[in-house]
Amino acid sequence: EAGVAQSPRYKIIEKRQSVAFWCNPISGHATLYWYQQILGQGPKLLIQFQNNGVVDDSQLPKDRFSAERLKGVDSTLKIQPAKLEDSAVYLCASSPRGPRPNNEQFFGPGTRLTVL
Amino acid sequence: LAKTTQPISMDSYEGQEVNITCSHNNIATNDYITWYQQFPSQGPRFIIQGYKTKVTNEVASLFIPADRKSSTLSLPRVSLSDTAVYYCLVGHQGDDKIIFGKGTRLHILP
């Protein structure tokens, strides 16, 4: 079974530029999560989808971050414009069950973003 | 308000048993305790989950006392490859938000 795929793996941009990350979850997984992980910290949940609906985006900085999962499969996370403090690893995860802490999540390798 | 509390870091030697404790005073009645392992440059990986008493799999054991306010992840006979960050994740009374803490950075020495 293929795992969660993310691209690109690395991205370097200058502040005020835009960037987009792509995630392809495990086939059949209804729930998809995006996390931000700053160096030395645990993953911070940004947004979670169940199919193509948003379940929780309370920690997404909506003035600059956006995410979509149009057909309930792939998802993109965008930052526009980027700030220095957005430098982090962006992790995508999926789960075959609903978006609750109990349910096992399968993580992708992440995209490491550096904002200069 | 943090849902879980873990030691920031631990050191151990190869071949020893390592126990990492997580405190979760406000765990929800119906929720489980889940542990993840994260190696550098990788996403976290599920390693074990339990509700009460003891759970064991091929990787680890999880001990949960009757009051469920804490749990202990036990790694038997660790090797250098067990060097990683370990996170415990729990549901919370009246709040289903998924919150990873800072985790425990385990460093295995030769």
CSV table of C-alpha atoms in Angstrom, one decimal:
chain,number,residue,atom,x,y,z
A,1,GLU,CA,0.0,0.0,0.0
A,2,ALA,CA,1.4,3.4,-1.0
A,3,GLY,CA,1.9,5.9,1.8
A,4,VAL,CA,1.0,9.6,1.9
A,5,ALA,CA,2.8,11.4,-0.8
A,6,GLN,CA,3.8,15.1,-0.5
A,7,SER,CA,5.6,17.4,-2.9
A,8,PRO,CA,7.9,19.2,-3.1
A,9,ARG,CA,10.1,17.8,-0.4
A,10,TYR,CA,12.0,21.1,-0.1
A,11,LYS,CA,11.2,24.7,-1.0
A,12,ILE,CA,13.2,27.9,-0.5
A,13,ILE,CA,11.4,31.2,-1.1
A,14,GLU,CA,11.9,34.8,-0.2
A,15,LYS,CA,9.5,36.6,2.2
A,16,ARG,CA,6.3,37.9,0.6
A,17,GLN,CA,6.4,35.3,-2.1
A,18,SER,CA,3.8,32.6,-2.5
A,19,VAL,CA,4.1,28.8,-2.2
A,20,ALA,CA,1.9,25.8,-2.5
A,21,PHE,CA,2.3,22.3,-1.2
A,22,TRP,CA,0.5,19.2,-2.5
A,23,CYS,CA,-0.6,16.1,-0.7
A,24,ASN,CA,-2.0,12.8,-2.0
A,25,PRO,CA,-3.4,10.7,1.0
A,26,ILE,CA,-3.6,7.0,1.2
A,27,SER,CA,-6.3,5.7,-1.1
A,28,GLY,CA,-9.7,5.5,0.6
A,29,HIS,CA,-8.7,7.6,3.5
A,30,ALA,CA,-11.6,10.1,4.2
A,31,THR,CA,-9.7,12.3,6.6
A,32,LEU,CA,-6.8,14.5,5.7
A,33,TYR,CA,-4.8,16.8,8.0
A,34,TRP,CA,-2.2,19.5,7.5
A,35,TYR,CA,0.3,20.2,10.2
A,36,GLN,CA,3.0,22.8,10.7
A,37,GLN,CA,6.1,21.6,12.6
A,38,ILE,CA,8.6,24.3,13.6
A,39,LEU,CA,12.1,23.0,14.5
A,40,GLY,CA,12.2,21.5,18.0
A,41,GLN,CA,8.4,21.5,18.4
A,42,GLY,CA,5.6,19.0,18.0
A,43,PRO,CA,3.3,19.1,14.9
A,44,LYS,CA,0.7,21.8,15.1
A,45,LEU,CA,-2.6,21.0,13.4
A,46,LEU,CA,-3.6,23.7,10.8
A,47,ILE,CA,-6.6,22.2,9.2
A,48,GLN,CA,-8.4,18.9,8.9
A,49,PHE,CA,-10.8,17.7,6.2
A,50,GLN,CA,-13.3,14.9,6.1
A,51,ASN,CA,-13.8,14.1,2.5
A,52,ASN,CA,-13.9,17.6,0.9
A,53,GLY,CA,-15.4,19.4,3.9
A,54,VAL,CA,-13.4,21.3,6.5
A,55,VAL,CA,-13.8,19.9,10.0
A,56,ASP,CA,-11.5,22.3,11.9
A,57,ASP,CA,-9.4,25.2,10.7
A,58,SER,CA,-9.3,27.1,13.9
A,59,GLN,CA,-5.5,27.2,13.9
A,60,LEU,CA,-5.0,28.2,10.3
A,61,PRO,CA,-3.8,31.8,9.8
A,62,LYS,CA,-6.5,32.6,7.3
A,63,ASP,CA,-5.0,35.9,6.3
A,64,ARG,CA,-2.2,34.1,4.5
A,65,PHE,CA,-2.9,30.4,4.5
A,66,SER,CA,-5.5,28.6,2.5
A,67,ALA,CA,-6.2,24.9,1.9
A,68,GLU,CA,-8.5,23.0,-0.3
A,69,ARG,CA,-9.5,19.4,-1.0
A,70,LEU,CA,-11.8,19.8,-3.9
A,71,LYS,CA,-12.6,16.2,-4.9
A,72,GLY,CA,-12.1,14.6,-1.4
A,73,VAL,CA,-8.8,13.2,-2.4
A,74,ASP,CA,-5.7,15.4,-3.1
A,75,SER,CA,-5.2,18.5,-1.2
A,76,THR,CA,-3.1,21.7,-1.5
A,77,LEU,CA,-2.0,24.1,1.1
A,78,LYS,CA,-1.0,27.6,0.1
A,79,ILE,CA,0.8,30.4,1.8
A,80,GLN,CA,0.5,33.9,0.3
A,81,PRO,CA,2.4,36.0,1.2
A,82,ALA,CA,5.0,34.0,3.2
A,83,LYS,CA,6.7,35.4,6.3
A,84,LEU,CA,10.0,34.4,7.9
A,85,GLU,CA,8.2,32.7,10.7
A,86,ASP,CA,6.5,30.3,8.2
A,87,SER,CA,9.8,28.4,7.9
A,88,ALA,CA,8.9,25.0,9.1
A,89,VAL,CA,8.1,21.4,7.9
A,90,TYR,CA,4.6,21.0,6.6
A,91,LEU,CA,3.2,17.6,7.2
A,92,CYS,CA,0.2,16.0,5.6
A,93,ALA,CA,-1.5,13.0,7.2
A,94,SER,CA,-4.5,10.9,6.5
A,95,SER,CA,-6.8,8.5,8.4
A,96,PRO,CA,-9.3,6.0,7.2
A,97,ARG,CA,-11.6,7.0,10.0
A,98,GLY,CA,-13.0,10.3,11.3
A,99,PRO,CA,-10.9,13.3,12.5
A,100,ARG,CA,-10.5,12.4,16.2
A,101,PRO,CA,-7.4,12.1,18.3
A,102,ASN,CA,-8.1,8.3,18.8
A,103,ASN,CA,-7.8,7.5,15.1
A,104,GLU,CA,-4.4,6.4,13.7
A,105,GLN,CA,-2.9,8.9,11.4
A,106,PHE,CA,-0.5,8.1,8.6
A,107,PHE,CA,2.0,10.9,7.9
A,108,GLY,CA,3.8,11.8,4.7
A,109,PRO,CA,7.5,12.8,4.7
A,110,GLY,CA,6.7,16.5,4.8
A,111,THR,CA,7.8,19.6,2.9
A,112,ARG,CA,10.6,21.6,4.4
A,113,LEU,CA,10.0,25.3,3.7
A,114,THR,CA,12.7,27.9,4.2
A,115,VAL,CA,11.6,31.6,4.0
A,116,LEU,CA,14.5,34.0,3.5
B,1,LEU,CA,-3.7,24.5,28.2
B,2,ALA,CA,-1.5,21.5,27.4
B,3,LYS,CA,-3.3,18.2,27.2
B,4,THR,CA,-0.2,16.1,27.9
B,5,THR,CA,3.0,16.5,29.8
B,6,GLN,CA,6.1,14.5,29.0
B,7,PRO,CA,9.8,14.8,29.9
B,8,ILE,CA,11.6,16.9,27.3
B,9,SER,CA,14.5,14.5,26.8
B,10,MET,CA,15.9,11.2,28.0
B,11,ASP,CA,19.2,9.4,27.5
B,12,SER,CA,19.7,5.6,27.7
B,13,TYR,CA,22.1,3.0,26.5
B,14,GLU,CA,21.7,0.2,24.0
B,15,GLY,CA,20.1,-2.9,25.4
B,16,GLN,CA,18.3,-1.2,28.2
B,17,GLU,CA,14.6,-0.9,28.7
B,18,VAL,CA,13.3,2.7,28.4
B,19,ASN,CA,10.1,4.0,30.0
B,20,ILE,CA,8.6,7.3,29.0
B,21,THR,CA,5.7,8.6,31.0
B,22,CYS,CA,3.0,10.9,29.8
B,23,SER,CA,0.6,12.8,32.1
B,24,HIS,CA,-2.9,13.5,30.9
B,25,ASN,CA,-5.1,14.5,33.8
B,26,ASN,CA,-8.1,15.5,31.7
B,27,ILE,CA,-8.4,12.5,29.4
B,28,ALA,CA,-11.9,12.0,28.0
B,29,THR,CA,-13.7,9.0,29.3
B,30,ASN,CA,-14.1,7.3,26.0
B,31,ASP,CA,-10.8,8.2,24.5
B,32,TYR,CA,-7.6,6.3,23.9
B,33,ILE,CA,-4.0,7.1,24.5
B,34,THR,CA,-1.9,7.0,21.3
B,35,TRP,CA,1.9,7.1,21.0
B,36,TYR,CA,3.8,8.3,17.9
B,37,GLN,CA,7.5,8.0,17.0
B,38,GLN,CA,9.3,10.6,14.8
B,39,PHE,CA,12.7,10.2,13.3
B,40,PRO,CA,14.6,13.2,11.9
B,41,SER,CA,13.3,14.3,8.5
B,42,GLN,CA,10.3,12.0,8.6
B,43,GLY,CA,6.7,12.3,9.7
B,44,PRO,CA,5.5,10.8,12.9
B,45,ARG,CA,4.6,7.1,12.9
B,46,PHE,CA,2.0,5.4,15.0
B,47,ILE,CA,3.5,2.9,17.4
B,48,ILE,CA,0.9,1.8,20.0
B,49,GLN,CA,-2.5,2.7,21.4
B,50,GLY,CA,-4.4,1.6,24.5
B,51,TYR,CA,-7.4,2.4,26.7
B,52,LYS,CA,-6.5,0.7,30.0
B,53,THR,CA,-4.2,-1.8,31.7
B,54,LYS,CA,-1.5,-3.0,29.3
B,55,VAL,CA,-1.1,-3.3,25.6
B,56,THR,CA,1.9,-4.9,23.9
B,57,ASN,CA,2.9,-5.2,20.3
B,58,GLU,CA,6.1,-6.1,18.4
B,59,VAL,CA,7.5,-2.6,19.1
B,60,ALA,CA,6.5,-1.5,22.6
B,61,SER,CA,4.3,-1.9,25.6
B,62,LEU,CA,1.9,0.6,27.0
B,63,PHE,CA,1.0,0.6,30.6
B,64,ILE,CA,-2.1,2.6,31.8
B,65,PRO,CA,-3.1,2.7,35.5
B,66,ALA,CA,-6.7,2.5,36.6
B,67,ASP,CA,-7.3,6.2,36.8
B,68,ARG,CA,-5.9,6.7,33.3
B,69,LYS,CA,-4.4,10.0,34.2
B,70,SER,CA,-1.0,8.9,32.9
B,71,SER,CA,0.5,6.3,30.7
B,72,THR,CA,4.0,4.8,30.3
B,73,LEU,CA,5.5,3.7,27.0
B,74,SER,CA,8.0,1.0,27.5
B,75,LEU,CA,10.6,0.2,24.8
B,76,PRO,CA,12.4,-3.1,25.6
B,77,ARG,CA,16.1,-3.5,24.8
B,78,VAL,CA,16.6,-0.3,22.9
B,79,SER,CA,19.0,0.1,20.0
B,80,LEU,CA,20.6,3.2,18.4
B,81,SER,CA,17.8,3.2,15.9
B,82,ASP,CA,15.3,4.0,18.6
B,83,THR,CA,16.7,7.5,18.9
B,84,ALA,CA,13.7,9.6,18.0
B,85,VAL,CA,11.1,11.9,19.4
B,86,TYR,CA,8.1,10.2,21.1
B,87,TYR,CA,4.7,11.9,21.4
B,88,CYS,CA,1.7,10.8,23.3
B,89,LEU,CA,-1.7,12.0,22.1
B,90,VAL,CA,-5.0,11.9,23.9
B,91,GLY,CA,-8.6,13.0,23.5
B,92,HIS,CA,-9.8,15.6,26.0
B,93,GLN,CA,-13.0,16.1,28.0
B,94,GLY,CA,-15.4,18.0,25.8
B,95,ASP,CA,-12.8,18.8,23.2
B,96,ASP,CA,-11.8,16.6,20.3
B,97,LYS,CA,-8.9,18.8,19.1
B,98,ILE,CA,-5.7,17.1,18.1
B,99,ILE,CA,-2.8,18.6,20.0
B,100,PHE,CA,0.7,17.1,19.9
B,101,GLY,CA,2.9,18.3,22.8
B,102,LYS,CA,6.6,18.8,22.5
B,103,GLY,CA,7.3,15.1,22.8
B,104,THR,CA,10.2,13.4,24.5
B,105,ARG,CA,13.5,13.4,22.7
B,106,LEU,CA,15.1,10.0,23.4
B,107,HIS,CA,18.8,9.6,22.7
B,108,ILE,CA,20.3,6.1,22.8
B,109,LEU,CA,24.0,5.9,23.5
B,110,PRO,CA,26.3,3.0,22.4
